PDB file of C-alpha atoms and ligand atoms in Angstrom:
ATOM      1  CA  MET A  79    -151.983  84.848 104.625  1.00  0.00           C
ATOM      2  CA  ASN A  80    -150.210  86.963 106.815  1.00  0.00           C
ATOM      3  CA  SER A  81    -146.566  88.100 106.846  1.00  0.00           C
ATOM      4  CA  PHE A  82    -145.754  86.138 109.990  1.00  0.00           C
ATOM      5  CA  GLU A  83    -147.274  83.274 108.640  1.00  0.00           C
ATOM      6  CA  GLN A  84    -145.192  83.729 105.360  1.00  0.00           C
ATOM      7  CA  ASN A  85    -142.058  83.914 107.099  1.00  0.00           C
ATOM      8  CA  ARG A  86    -143.200  80.723 109.553  1.00  0.00           C
ATOM      9  CA  GLN A  87    -143.580  78.730 106.326  1.00  0.00           C
ATOM     10  CA  SER A  88    -140.308  80.008 104.636  1.00  0.00           C
ATOM     11  CA  TRP A  89    -138.391  79.495 107.821  1.00  0.00           C
ATOM     12  CA  ASN A  90    -139.393  76.028 108.100  1.00  0.00           C
ATOM     13  CA  GLU A  91    -138.015  75.187 105.241  1.00  0.00           C
ATOM     14  CA  LEU A  92    -134.814  76.824 105.396  1.00  0.00           C
ATOM     15  CA  THR A  93    -134.326  75.512 109.033  1.00  0.00           C
ATOM     16  CA  SER A  94    -134.236  72.011 107.314  1.00  0.00           C
ATOM     17  CA  LEU A  95    -131.150  73.015 105.157  1.00  0.00           C
ATOM     18  CA  HIS A  96    -129.697  74.767 107.506  1.00  0.00           C
ATOM     19  CA  THR A  97    -128.824  72.275 109.940  1.00  0.00           C
ATOM     20  CA  GLU A  98    -127.418  70.445 107.571  1.00  0.00           C
ATOM     21  CA  SER A  99    -125.208  73.092 105.521  1.00  0.00           C
ATOM     22  CA  GLY A 100    -121.583  73.642 106.253  1.00  0.00           C
ATOM     23  CA  PHE A 101    -122.631  77.174 107.076  1.00  0.00           C
ATOM     24  CA  TYR A 102    -123.792  75.978 109.992  1.00  0.00           C
ATOM     25  CA  ASP A 103    -121.204  73.572 111.114  1.00  0.00           C
ATOM     26  CA  VAL A 104    -123.480  71.595 113.250  1.00  0.00           C
ATOM     27  CA  GLU A 105    -121.155  68.622 113.742  1.00  0.00           C
ATOM     28  CA  SER A 106    -118.260  70.709 115.142  1.00  0.00           C
ATOM     29  CA  PHE A 107    -120.965  72.428 117.493  1.00  0.00           C
ATOM     30  CA  LYS A 108    -122.034  68.718 118.698  1.00  0.00           C
ATOM     31  CA  LYS A 109    -118.184  68.043 119.463  1.00  0.00           C
ATOM     32  CA  GLY A 110    -118.127  71.501 121.550  1.00  0.00           C
ATOM     33  CA  LYS A 111    -117.479  74.112 119.210  1.00  0.00           C
ATOM     34  CA  THR A 112    -119.224  77.303 120.242  1.00  0.00           C
ATOM     35  CA  SER A 113    -121.494  78.842 117.299  1.00  0.00           C
ATOM     36  CA  LEU A 114    -120.858  82.646 118.832  1.00  0.00           C
ATOM     37  CA  ASN A 115    -118.697  84.960 117.079  1.00  0.00           C
ATOM     38  CA  HIS A 116    -116.017  86.883 119.133  1.00  0.00           C
ATOM     39  CA  ILE A 117    -118.200  90.460 118.957  1.00  0.00           C
ATOM     40  CA  GLU A 118    -120.863  89.042 120.795  1.00  0.00           C
ATOM     41  CA  LEU A 119    -118.517  86.801 123.593  1.00  0.00           C
ATOM     42  CA  GLU A 120    -116.234  89.796 124.191  1.00  0.00           C
ATOM     43  CA  GLU A 121    -119.136  92.312 124.198  1.00  0.00           C
ATOM     44  CA  LEU A 122    -121.447  90.206 126.383  1.00  0.00           C
ATOM     45  CA  GLY A 123    -118.731  89.637 128.891  1.00  0.00           C
ATOM     46  CA  ASP A 124    -118.790  86.911 131.843  1.00  0.00           C
ATOM     47  CA  ILE A 125    -122.180  85.182 131.432  1.00  0.00           C
ATOM     48  CA  LYS A 126    -121.999  82.664 134.017  1.00  0.00           C
ATOM     49  CA  GLY A 127    -125.069  82.149 135.694  1.00  0.00           C
ATOM     50  CA  LYS A 128    -127.189  84.701 134.049  1.00  0.00           C
ATOM     51  CA  LYS A 129    -130.908  84.194 133.145  1.00  0.00           C
ATOM     52  CA  ILE A 130    -130.808  84.635 129.391  1.00  0.00           C
ATOM     53  CA  PHE A 131    -133.652  84.997 126.776  1.00  0.00           C
ATOM     54  CA  HIS A 132    -132.741  84.706 123.298  1.00  0.00           C
ATOM     55  CA  LEU A 133    -135.078  86.449 120.803  1.00  0.00           C
ATOM     56  CA  GLN A 134    -135.511  84.384 117.216  1.00  0.00           C
ATOM     57  CA  CYS A 135    -133.011  81.906 118.265  1.00  0.00           C
ATOM     58  CA  HIS A 136    -133.549  79.402 115.037  1.00  0.00           C
ATOM     59  CA  PHE A 137    -132.438  76.004 115.856  1.00  0.00           C
ATOM     60  CA  GLY A 138    -130.843  77.121 119.049  1.00  0.00           C
ATOM     61  CA  MET A 139    -126.928  76.804 118.833  1.00  0.00           C
ATOM     62  CA  ASP A 140    -125.954  80.297 120.156  1.00  0.00           C
ATOM     63  CA  THR A 141    -128.530  79.544 122.877  1.00  0.00           C
ATOM     64  CA  LEU A 142    -126.993  76.259 123.711  1.00  0.00           C
ATOM     65  CA  SER A 143    -123.527  77.699 123.208  1.00  0.00           C
ATOM     66  CA  PHE A 144    -124.752  80.505 126.316  1.00  0.00           C
ATOM     67  CA  ALA A 145    -125.828  77.523 128.293  1.00  0.00           C
ATOM     68  CA  ARG A 146    -122.369  75.817 127.547  1.00  0.00           C
ATOM     69  CA  LEU A 147    -120.982  79.057 129.281  1.00  0.00           C
ATOM     70  CA  GLY A 148    -123.005  78.427 132.351  1.00  0.00           C
ATOM     71  CA  ALA A 149    -126.107  80.509 131.467  1.00  0.00           C
ATOM     72  CA  GLU A 150    -129.833  79.517 132.251  1.00  0.00           C
ATOM     73  CA  VAL A 151    -131.655  80.033 128.927  1.00  0.00           C
ATOM     74  CA  VAL A 152    -134.633  80.133 126.924  1.00  0.00           C
ATOM     75  CA  GLY A 153    -135.134  80.812 123.087  1.00  0.00           C
ATOM     76  CA  VAL A 154    -138.013  81.725 121.445  1.00  0.00           C
ATOM     77  CA  ASP A 155    -138.659  81.703 117.551  1.00  0.00           C
ATOM     78  CA  ILE A 156    -141.729  81.053 115.328  1.00  0.00           C
ATOM     79  CA  SER A 157    -140.426  77.933 113.155  1.00  0.00           C
ATOM     80  CA  ASP A 158    -141.652  75.058 114.277  1.00  0.00           C
ATOM     81  CA  THR A 159    -138.501  73.460 112.539  1.00  0.00           C
ATOM     82  CA  SER A 160    -136.190  75.350 114.376  1.00  0.00           C
ATOM     83  CA  ILE A 161    -137.833  74.683 117.757  1.00  0.00           C
ATOM     84  CA  LYS A 162    -138.032  71.147 117.389  1.00  0.00           C
ATOM     85  CA  LYS A 163    -134.318  71.012 116.195  1.00  0.00           C
ATOM     86  CA  ALA A 164    -133.161  73.020 119.330  1.00  0.00           C
ATOM     87  CA  LYS A 165    -135.116  70.917 121.661  1.00  0.00           C
ATOM     88  CA  GLU A 166    -133.264  67.849 120.104  1.00  0.00           C
ATOM     89  CA  LEU A 167    -129.763  69.214 120.343  1.00  0.00           C
ATOM     90  CA  SER A 168    -130.316  70.248 123.830  1.00  0.00           C
ATOM     91  CA  GLU A 169    -131.585  66.784 124.636  1.00  0.00           C
ATOM     92  CA  GLU A 170    -128.829  64.785 123.002  1.00  0.00           C
ATOM     93  CA  LEU A 171    -126.007  67.082 123.916  1.00  0.00           C
ATOM     94  CA  ASP A 172    -127.193  66.999 127.273  1.00  0.00           C
ATOM     95  CA  ILE A 173    -127.328  70.535 127.635  1.00  0.00           C
ATOM     96  CA  PRO A 174    -130.192  72.216 129.476  1.00  0.00           C
ATOM     97  CA  ALA A 175    -132.570  74.774 127.726  1.00  0.00           C
ATOM     98  CA  ARG A 176    -135.876  75.742 127.439  1.00  0.00           C
ATOM     99  CA  PHE A 177    -136.982  76.278 123.906  1.00  0.00           C
ATOM    100  CA  ILE A 178    -140.489  78.190 122.855  1.00  0.00           C
ATOM    101  CA  ARG A 179    -142.281  78.196 119.440  1.00  0.00           C
ATOM    102  CA  SER A 180    -144.409  81.481 119.498  1.00  0.00           C
ATOM    103  CA  ASN A 181    -143.899  84.848 117.379  1.00  0.00           C
ATOM    104  CA  VAL A 182    -141.927  87.249 119.329  1.00  0.00           C
ATOM    105  CA  TYR A 183    -145.073  89.488 119.776  1.00  0.00           C
ATOM    106  CA  ASP A 184    -147.147  86.752 121.081  1.00  0.00           C
ATOM    107  CA  ILE A 185    -144.844  85.717 123.726  1.00  0.00           C
ATOM    108  CA  GLU A 186    -146.463  87.425 126.780  1.00  0.00           C
ATOM    109  CA  ASN A 187    -149.464  84.476 126.151  1.00  0.00           C
ATOM    110  CA  VAL A 188    -146.559  81.299 127.122  1.00  0.00           C
ATOM    111  CA  LEU A 189    -143.850  83.079 128.975  1.00  0.00           C
ATOM    112  CA  ASN A 190    -144.023  84.842 132.099  1.00  0.00           C
ATOM    113  CA  GLU A 191    -140.678  85.698 133.916  1.00  0.00           C
ATOM    114  CA  THR A 192    -137.427  87.806 133.519  1.00  0.00           C
ATOM    115  CA  PHE A 193    -134.378  87.805 133.193  1.00  0.00           C
ATOM    116  CA  ASP A 194    -130.566  89.470 133.527  1.00  0.00           C
ATOM    117  CA  ILE A 195    -130.440  89.395 129.936  1.00  0.00           C
ATOM    118  CA  VAL A 196    -132.271  89.501 126.835  1.00  0.00           C
ATOM    119  CA  TYR A 197    -130.444  88.688 123.515  1.00  0.00           C
ATOM    120  CA  THR A 198    -131.066  88.696 119.630  1.00  0.00           C
ATOM    121  CA  SER A 199    -128.512  88.687 116.587  1.00  0.00           C
ATOM    122  CA  TYR A 200    -127.266  88.637 113.429  1.00  0.00           C
ATOM    123  CA  GLY A 201    -130.839  88.760 110.942  1.00  0.00           C
ATOM    124  CA  ALA A 202    -133.538  89.011 113.766  1.00  0.00           C
ATOM    125  CA  ILE A 203    -135.246  92.331 113.682  1.00  0.00           C
ATOM    126  CA  ASN A 204    -135.949  92.801 110.064  1.00  0.00           C
ATOM    127  CA  TRP A 205    -138.558  90.075 110.523  1.00  0.00           C
ATOM    128  CA  LEU A 206    -140.018  92.302 112.917  1.00  0.00           C
ATOM    129  CA  ASP A 207    -142.207  95.549 111.420  1.00  0.00           C
ATOM    130  CA  ASP A 208    -142.835  96.985 114.729  1.00  0.00           C
ATOM    131  CA  LEU A 209    -139.650  98.245 116.647  1.00  0.00           C
ATOM    132  CA  ASP A 210    -141.617  99.884 119.354  1.00  0.00           C
ATOM    133  CA  LYS A 211    -143.715  96.974 120.129  1.00  0.00           C
ATOM    134  CA  TRP A 212    -140.484  94.952 120.429  1.00  0.00           C
ATOM    135  CA  ALA A 213    -138.768  97.044 122.656  1.00  0.00           C
ATOM    136  CA  LYS A 214    -141.514  97.016 124.882  1.00  0.00           C
ATOM    137  CA  ILE A 215    -141.309  93.034 124.670  1.00  0.00           C
ATOM    138  CA  ILE A 216    -137.272  93.389 125.630  1.00  0.00           C
ATOM    139  CA  ASN A 217    -138.486  95.904 128.790  1.00  0.00           C
ATOM    140  CA  ARG A 218    -141.108  93.840 129.823  1.00  0.00           C
ATOM    141  CA  TYR A 219    -138.623  90.250 130.297  1.00  0.00           C
ATOM    142  CA  LEU A 220    -135.743  92.016 131.792  1.00  0.00           C
ATOM    143  CA  LYS A 221    -135.114  92.514 135.442  1.00  0.00           C
ATOM    144  CA  PRO A 222    -134.291  95.746 136.734  1.00  0.00           C
ATOM    145  CA  GLY A 223    -131.029  96.893 135.691  1.00  0.00           C
ATOM    146  CA  GLY A 224    -131.218  93.956 133.288  1.00  0.00           C
ATOM    147  CA  MET A 225    -129.168  94.297 130.129  1.00  0.00           C
ATOM    148  CA  PHE A 226    -130.023  93.875 126.301  1.00  0.00           C
ATOM    149  CA  TYR A 227    -128.032  93.274 123.998  1.00  0.00           C
ATOM    150  CA  MET A 228    -127.995  92.728 120.142  1.00  0.00           C
ATOM    151  CA  VAL A 229    -125.193  92.497 117.292  1.00  0.00           C
ATOM    152  CA  GLU A 230    -126.990  92.636 113.998  1.00  0.00           C
ATOM    153  CA  PHE A 231    -126.575  93.360 110.192  1.00  0.00           C
ATOM    154  CA  HIS A 232    -126.082  97.202 109.479  1.00  0.00           C
ATOM    155  CA  PRO A 233    -128.973  98.633 107.712  1.00  0.00           C
ATOM    156  CA  PHE A 234    -126.791 100.646 105.377  1.00  0.00           C
ATOM    157  CA  ILE A 235    -125.950  96.905 103.650  1.00  0.00           C
ATOM    158  CA  TYR A 236    -130.275  97.131 102.412  1.00  0.00           C
ATOM    159  CA  THR A 237    -129.035  99.997 100.272  1.00  0.00           C
ATOM    160  CA  LEU A 238    -126.743  97.581  98.169  1.00  0.00           C
ATOM    161  CA  ASN A 239    -127.571  95.567  95.425  1.00  0.00           C
ATOM    162  CA  ASN A 240    -125.852  92.376  94.665  1.00  0.00           C
ATOM    163  CA  ASP A 241    -123.018  94.308  92.980  1.00  0.00           C
ATOM    164  CA  ALA A 242    -122.662  96.506  95.971  1.00  0.00           C
ATOM    165  CA  GLU A 243    -123.830  99.404  94.453  1.00  0.00           C
ATOM    166  CA  ILE A 244    -126.524 101.604  96.176  1.00  0.00           C
ATOM    167  CA  THR A 245    -129.889 101.222  94.682  1.00  0.00           C
ATOM    168  CA  ASP A 246    -132.145 101.425  97.536  1.00  0.00           C
ATOM    169  CA  SER A 247    -133.083 103.966 100.011  1.00  0.00           C
ATOM    170  CA  TYR A 248    -131.845 103.615 103.112  1.00  0.00           C
ATOM    171  CA  PHE A 249    -135.321 104.950 104.992  1.00  0.00           C
ATOM    172  CA  ASN A 250    -137.439 102.510 103.240  1.00  0.00           C
ATOM    173  CA  THR A 251    -140.201 101.381 105.371  1.00  0.00           C
ATOM    174  CA  LYS A 252    -142.451  99.412 103.365  1.00  0.00           C
ATOM    175  CA  PRO A 253    -141.931  95.502 103.712  1.00  0.00           C
ATOM    176  CA  LEU A 254    -139.622  93.970 101.176  1.00  0.00           C
ATOM    177  CA  GLU A 255    -141.478  90.708  99.706  1.00  0.00           C
ATOM    178  CA  THR A 256    -139.070  88.483  98.070  1.00  0.00           C
ATOM    179  CA  ALA A 257    -139.665  84.844  96.436  1.00  0.00           C
ATOM    180  CA  VAL A 258    -137.505  82.265  98.726  1.00  0.00           C
ATOM    181  CA  GLU A 259    -135.635  79.830  96.155  1.00  0.00           C
ATOM    182  CA  SER A 260    -132.239  79.074  97.972  1.00  0.00           C
ATOM    183  CA  SER A 261    -130.760  79.950 101.045  1.00  0.00           C
ATOM    184  CA  TYR A 262    -127.959  82.300 102.338  1.00  0.00           C
ATOM    185  CA  THR A 263    -126.062  79.264 103.578  1.00  0.00           C
ATOM    186  CA  ASP A 264    -124.791  77.350 100.574  1.00  0.00           C
ATOM    187  CA  ASN A 265    -127.202  78.487  98.112  1.00  0.00           C
ATOM    188  CA  SER A 266    -128.848  75.307  98.156  1.00  0.00           C
ATOM    189  CA  GLU A 267    -132.318  75.232  96.383  1.00  0.00           C
ATOM    190  CA  VAL A 268    -135.681  75.575  98.078  1.00  0.00           C
ATOM    191  CA  SER A 269    -137.643  75.077  94.827  1.00  0.00           C
ATOM    192  CA  GLY A 270    -141.701  74.616  93.608  1.00  0.00           C
ATOM    193  CA  LYS A 271    -142.937  75.623  97.149  1.00  0.00           C
ATOM    194  CA  ASN A 272    -143.956  79.001  96.194  1.00  0.00           C
ATOM    195  CA  LEU A 273    -142.334  80.333  99.696  1.00  0.00           C
ATOM    196  CA  LYS A 274    -142.417  84.004 100.272  1.00  0.00           C
ATOM    197  CA  HIS A 275    -140.150  86.156 102.865  1.00  0.00           C
ATOM    198  CA  ILE A 276    -141.333  89.328 104.419  1.00  0.00           C
ATOM    199  CA  GLU A 277    -138.863  91.655 105.912  1.00  0.00           C
ATOM    200  CA  TRP A 278    -138.714  94.947 107.387  1.00  0.00           C
ATOM    201  CA  GLN A 279    -135.898  97.484 106.920  1.00  0.00           C
ATOM    202  CA  HIS A 280    -134.780  99.341 110.361  1.00  0.00           C
ATOM    203  CA  SER A 281    -132.477 102.469 110.247  1.00  0.00           C
ATOM    204  CA  LEU A 282    -130.177 102.795 113.027  1.00  0.00           C
ATOM    205  CA  SER A 283    -132.268 105.741 114.612  1.00  0.00           C
ATOM    206  CA  GLU A 284    -135.249 103.523 114.421  1.00  0.00           C
ATOM    207  CA  VAL A 285    -133.929 101.052 116.681  1.00  0.00           C
ATOM    208  CA  MET A 286    -131.876 103.269 119.034  1.00  0.00           C
ATOM    209  CA  ASN A 287    -135.005 105.412 119.696  1.00  0.00           C
ATOM    210  CA  SER A 288    -137.463 102.530 119.982  1.00  0.00           C
ATOM    211  CA  LEU A 289    -134.993 101.682 122.584  1.00  0.00           C
ATOM    212  CA  ILE A 290    -134.643 104.629 124.528  1.00  0.00           C
ATOM    213  CA  SER A 291    -138.608 105.498 124.316  1.00  0.00           C
ATOM    214  CA  ASN A 292    -139.005 102.021 126.261  1.00  0.00           C
ATOM    215  CA  GLY A 293    -137.132 102.704 129.322  1.00  0.00           C
ATOM    216  CA  MET A 294    -133.882 101.550 127.931  1.00  0.00           C
ATOM    217  CA  LYS A 295    -130.694 103.525 128.676  1.00  0.00           C
ATOM    218  CA  ILE A 296    -127.830 102.958 126.016  1.00  0.00           C
ATOM    219  CA  GLU A 297    -124.702 102.023 126.855  1.00  0.00           C
ATOM    220  CA  PHE A 298    -122.692 101.527 123.673  1.00  0.00           C
ATOM    221  CA  LEU A 299    -123.628 101.078 119.820  1.00  0.00           C
ATOM    222  CA  ASN A 300    -120.587  99.927 117.814  1.00  0.00           C
ATOM    223  CA  GLU A 301    -120.836  99.670 114.171  1.00  0.00           C
ATOM    224  CA  PHE A 302    -118.101  97.203 112.409  1.00  0.00           C
ATOM    225  CA  PRO A 303    -116.017  97.335 109.057  1.00  0.00           C
ATOM    226  CA  TYR A 304    -116.691  93.630 108.099  1.00  0.00           C
ATOM    227  CA  GLN A 305    -118.947  91.440 108.385  1.00  0.00           C
ATOM    228  CA  VAL A 306    -118.345  88.173 110.501  1.00  0.00           C
ATOM    229  CA  TYR A 307    -120.200  86.023 107.633  1.00  0.00           C
ATOM    230  CA  ASN A 308    -119.909  84.644 104.452  1.00  0.00           C
ATOM    231  CA  CYS A 309    -123.979  85.172 103.782  1.00  0.00           C
ATOM    232  CA  PHE A 310    -124.262  88.352 101.052  1.00  0.00           C
ATOM    233  CA  PRO A 311    -123.109  87.642  97.854  1.00  0.00           C
ATOM    234  CA  ASN A 312    -119.667  88.713  96.377  1.00  0.00           C
ATOM    235  CA  LEU A 313    -117.904  89.018  99.806  1.00  0.00           C
ATOM    236  CA  VAL A 314    -114.006  88.501 100.279  1.00  0.00           C
ATOM    237  CA  GLU A 315    -112.348  87.265 102.916  1.00  0.00           C
ATOM    238  CA  ILE A 316    -109.777  89.859 104.296  1.00  0.00           C
ATOM    239  CA  LYS A 317    -108.879  88.029 107.765  1.00  0.00           C
ATOM    240  CA  LYS A 318    -110.624  84.965 109.483  1.00  0.00           C
ATOM    241  CA  ASP A 319    -114.149  85.354 109.598  1.00  0.00           C
ATOM    242  CA  LYS A 320    -113.877  89.304 108.426  1.00  0.00           C
ATOM    243  CA  TRP A 321    -116.072  89.516 105.157  1.00  0.00           C
ATOM    244  CA  VAL A 322    -116.336  92.629 102.804  1.00  0.00           C
ATOM    245  CA  PHE A 323    -117.037  93.644  99.852  1.00  0.00           C
ATOM    246  CA  GLU A 324    -114.523  93.608  97.340  1.00  0.00           C
ATOM    247  CA  LYS A 325    -115.556  97.400  96.095  1.00  0.00           C
ATOM    248  CA  HIS A 326    -115.896  98.650  99.428  1.00  0.00           C
ATOM    249  CA  ARG A 327    -113.687  96.827 101.630  1.00  0.00           C
ATOM    250  CA  ASP A 328    -113.782  98.484 105.303  1.00  0.00           C
ATOM    251  CA  LYS A 329    -114.820 102.071 103.755  1.00  0.00           C
ATOM    252  CA  ILE A 330    -119.172 100.960 105.228  1.00  0.00           C
ATOM    253  CA  PRO A 331    -120.465  99.677 107.826  1.00  0.00           C
ATOM    254  CA  TYR A 332    -121.217  95.819 108.083  1.00  0.00           C
ATOM    255  CA  MET A 333    -122.907  95.252 111.463  1.00  0.00           C
ATOM    256  CA  TYR A 334    -123.521  96.889 114.587  1.00  0.00           C
ATOM    257  CA  SER A 335    -124.161  96.161 118.348  1.00  0.00           C
ATOM    258  CA  VAL A 336    -126.166  97.669 121.008  1.00  0.00           C
ATOM    259  CA  LYS A 337    -125.926  97.328 124.726  1.00  0.00           C
ATOM    260  CA  ALA A 338    -128.843  98.834 126.913  1.00  0.00           C
ATOM    261  CA  ARG A 339    -129.821  98.958 130.482  1.00  0.00           C
ATOM    262  CA  LYS A 340    -133.381  98.745 131.932  1.00  0.00           C
ATOM    263  CA  ILE A 341    -133.367 101.881 133.476  1.00  0.00           C
TER     264      ILE A 341
HETATM  265  C1  LIG B 489    -131.349  84.861 110.591  1.00  0.00           C
HETATM  266  S1  LIG B 489    -132.139  83.910 112.016  1.00  0.00           S
HETATM  267  C2  LIG B 489    -131.492  84.269 113.269  1.00  0.00           C
HETATM  268  C3  LIG B 489    -130.189  83.427 113.213  1.00  0.00           C
HETATM  269  C4  LIG B 489    -129.854  83.861 114.977  1.00  0.00           C
HETATM  270  N1  LIG B 489    -128.273  84.724 114.661  1.00  0.00           N
HETATM  271  C5  LIG B 489    -129.306  82.370 115.090  1.00  0.00           C
HETATM  272  O1  LIG B 489    -128.537  81.741 114.736  1.00  0.00           O
HETATM  273  O2  LIG B 489    -129.469  82.142 116.436  1.00  0.00           O
HETATM  274  C6  LIG B 489    -133.727  83.948 111.889  1.00  0.00           C
HETATM  275  C7  LIG B 489    -134.773  83.552 112.739  1.00  0.00           C
HETATM  276  O3  LIG B 489    -135.956  84.304 112.921  1.00  0.00           O
HETATM  277  C8  LIG B 489    -137.303  83.498 113.375  1.00  0.00           C
HETATM  278  N2  LIG B 489    -137.982  84.385 113.297  1.00  0.00           N
HETATM  279  C9  LIG B 489    -138.490  85.223 111.865  1.00  0.00           C
HETATM  280  N3  LIG B 489    -139.988  85.932 112.676  1.00  0.00           N
HETATM  281  C10 LIG B 489    -139.863  85.638 113.884  1.00  0.00           C
HETATM  282  C11 LIG B 489    -140.872  86.198 114.512  1.00  0.00           C
HETATM  283  N4  LIG B 489    -142.248  86.898 114.415  1.00  0.00           N
HETATM  284  N5  LIG B 489    -140.730  85.586 115.890  1.00  0.00           N
HETATM  285  C12 LIG B 489    -140.219  84.593 116.685  1.00  0.00           C
HETATM  286  N6  LIG B 489    -139.082  84.020 115.421  1.00  0.00           N
HETATM  287  C13 LIG B 489    -139.093  84.951 114.092  1.00  0.00           C
HETATM  288  C14 LIG B 489    -136.827  82.824 112.214  1.00  0.00           C
HETATM  289  O4  LIG B 489    -137.971  81.380 112.372  1.00  0.00           O
HETATM  290  C15 LIG B 489    -135.583  82.339 112.155  1.00  0.00           C
HETATM  291  O5  LIG B 489    -135.122  81.322 112.881  1.00  0.00           O
END
């Protein structure tokens, strides 16, 4: 079984847990709460009337949050369960959106149009092995002058073990294979299914250079001294929705964001 197929199966399993988890809090979302964080809301600016393509949209809450703000949205995800749930939410809440089940790398087989904004966030690019191919897809789906925006976990975080000690190389390029035993949402267990995750680490320079060499002009790169989610072991909350390792506090980068424009 190839890496993407392994990830599709494990994400199918995890999504079923996520839709029930306090972490994703679908009930509050249904009542109107946005699932977007202050960072992307502020950095994206007004998206009303914009056509947005959301790469790796999971079960669609962020995509639908953009639609609630007046955007026309399309989300793509490899997980069948994610796309099924996203479509259910769209229908139940009567929020217009299109959701497509596809590997990001195969999307050109099923989608032929262009967008004002291509968007991806928190825990997405680590599922992709080839960022040059990824950046070509971003360029392909943007209108001339269109915006690419991403907010991601900082690659420095991947050097740390569960005790926040540096144990791994920042420059690792080999696939990282882990057994999926629990979810980051609330440690709920995924036992006895022999599921695996295959991930790839991408340094900041790799991300930036893949965008630059594929026709994108970088407008900003920001780094953040906190994490908006309590999604790594042993984080402490220093302010509302600002999580850090006790050991390093705000001395290290936890997330970064990039805004780029198709030239
Ligand atoms: C951590 S989630 C991203 C969450 C995102 N911030 C959100 O909630 O909108 C990662 C998602 O990437 C999807 N994914 C992983 N590999 C993919 C691929 N090759 N193509 C498309 N989606 C993929 C998974 O199915 C999962 O839904």
